[in-house]
Amino acid sequence: LHVPLLDFHTALLFQGHLIKNPSTQRAKSLLDIPSAHRIVISGTPIQNNLKELWALFNFCCPELLGDNKWFKERYEHAILRGNDKNASEREKRIGSTVAKELRERIQPYFLRRLKKEVFGEDDTSTAKLSKKNEIIVWLKLTACQRRLYEAFLNSEIVLSAFDGSPLAALTILKKICDHPLLLTKRAAEDVLEGMDSMLNPEDASVAEKLAMHVADVAETNDFQDNHDNLSCKISFLLSLLDTLIPEGHHVLIFSQTRKMLNHIQESLVLNDYKFLRIDGTTKASDRVKIVNDFQEGNGAPIFLLTSQVGGLGLTLTKADRVIVVDPAWNPSTDNQSVDRAYRIGQTKDVLVYRLMTCGTVEEKIYRKQIYKGGLFKTATEHKEQIRYFSQQDLRELFSLPKQGFDISLTQKQLHEEHDSQHKMDELLETHIKFLETLGIAGVSHHSLLFSKTAPVQVVEEEDEDIRKKENMVVRHSSSSSSVEQKPDGAVYAFKPKDIMMSRKSLSPIEVAKLTESEIKQRINRLSQIYANKITILRLPDKGAKIEKQIAELNAELQKMKTAEVTEKETEVGVDDITGQLQKVLNV
């Protein structure tokens, strides 16, 4: 199948973070589309690591952040080391300086808008966005969950799985935190739900064996006596709904899996609650009606959703309470779920409950989410976030908590860091006091995680290691723009190919090598397009523009090859670079 190749004016990617992995066919195909301008729209430009930020900018501004290897050496390594809780003061200073440089480099091409920024701040008629409070409710495992969790971690089959398939073991631990009935022999066949995309065939096979092992252990427990009290999450959920529904609240309940939603649904039915539900089995034609029924308040104040289906694209502003039953591996998944209710059009204050079990893999996953969130904040905001956790913390997923399952060390740390900061209104304060009567371990304020700036000074220019790291030449290029050039900073924003920054210790030979490689790649890509005669014949100019571009690139390449090695290159100091970037920012 041959699709006519057009020379597009603009390529705009909605949900652009879907090209975060440049090795996927989707990303490769989109990169091959010729366009004068490229725009990426995303609410989560970094979901897991800084390489994802590089991938998005590699699409929009191909040379802005260099190639993947250069970006990793120049930015990622230093920022990761500086963000580590156990980083030395020197590593923190270096990471802070490199992060600052990264922010300055991307700022002319990175437009970030928060919901609150589109609303007026005065007393005009412009509607203001309601408030959002997010709390983490720390739960204590039930006696049944504790026995299963401890038996699983102490078993020989698990110890052998750690070496070969640790992700499989984590999958089982997560199920225990949610509900023991997810690991009966009958349910063990579906243990991979919600994790199948993350597990390779070997991991999947190990996970199924581990699930059957837990099912054997579970047979010694009587699971049928009191269904609601088997899971600390179901027990808390019912107690919470007993208060929220009579008060007139509308509630979204998100889970990663259909099986967990089934157990929640069973408990709701037994307690005579009305509810609506959407998951992966719901027909697209039915989803619209279900969403409309909820938004119009037709009979059901509770809405059950799987995060993968209900967490994207839906507007559910009728809800003012959101309960995330189980944390996702990817923090953006939970954030997307919350945004179903907290979005433009919401007129009520929204309260979000994230349910976490103390001392378990869930708590450690949450710590991992904080680390990922810290990377995004460090890369895109002018703050150094408090360093909560070290990389070593993230490796300790398979140990039983020394403090037991009734205390959360994360909750304790967050309380020490932020409790004095938080100013609660009277209603929220009263509600949290009520939650504490339900037998929980405690409450943390998720909203404040990245509100405190770490006391880290930016490294001075005299630091020799930073000077070495800053030795660079970056040459930006893009397809020609239809926008007329503007003076001063605008010329850089509209014509990034005209920017050239260099350090005096980088020789012209090194400059030529870097640029030669880039030009050769462009020539190769354009030549492949030009070789497709069927496609070329369909173009209005019969490929004349592509032919001209190839000729110009070849001429530039030849010019570079014949240039004198001793040709003097313009030297630009750090102050000059900062000045150029500042011009762009002031446009």
Coordinates of C-alpha atoms in Angstrom, one line a residue, residues 9 36-37 479-485:
H9 CA 3.0 22.4 7.1
A36 CA 7.9 22.3 8.5
H37 CA 6.6 22.5 12.1
S479 CA 12.6 22.4 8.1
S480 CA 12.2 25.9 6.8
S481 CA 9.4 27.8 8.6
S482 CA 6.6 29.7 6.9
V483 CA 6.8 32.3 9.7
E484 CA 8.7 35.4 8.8
Q485 CA 11.8 35.9 10.9

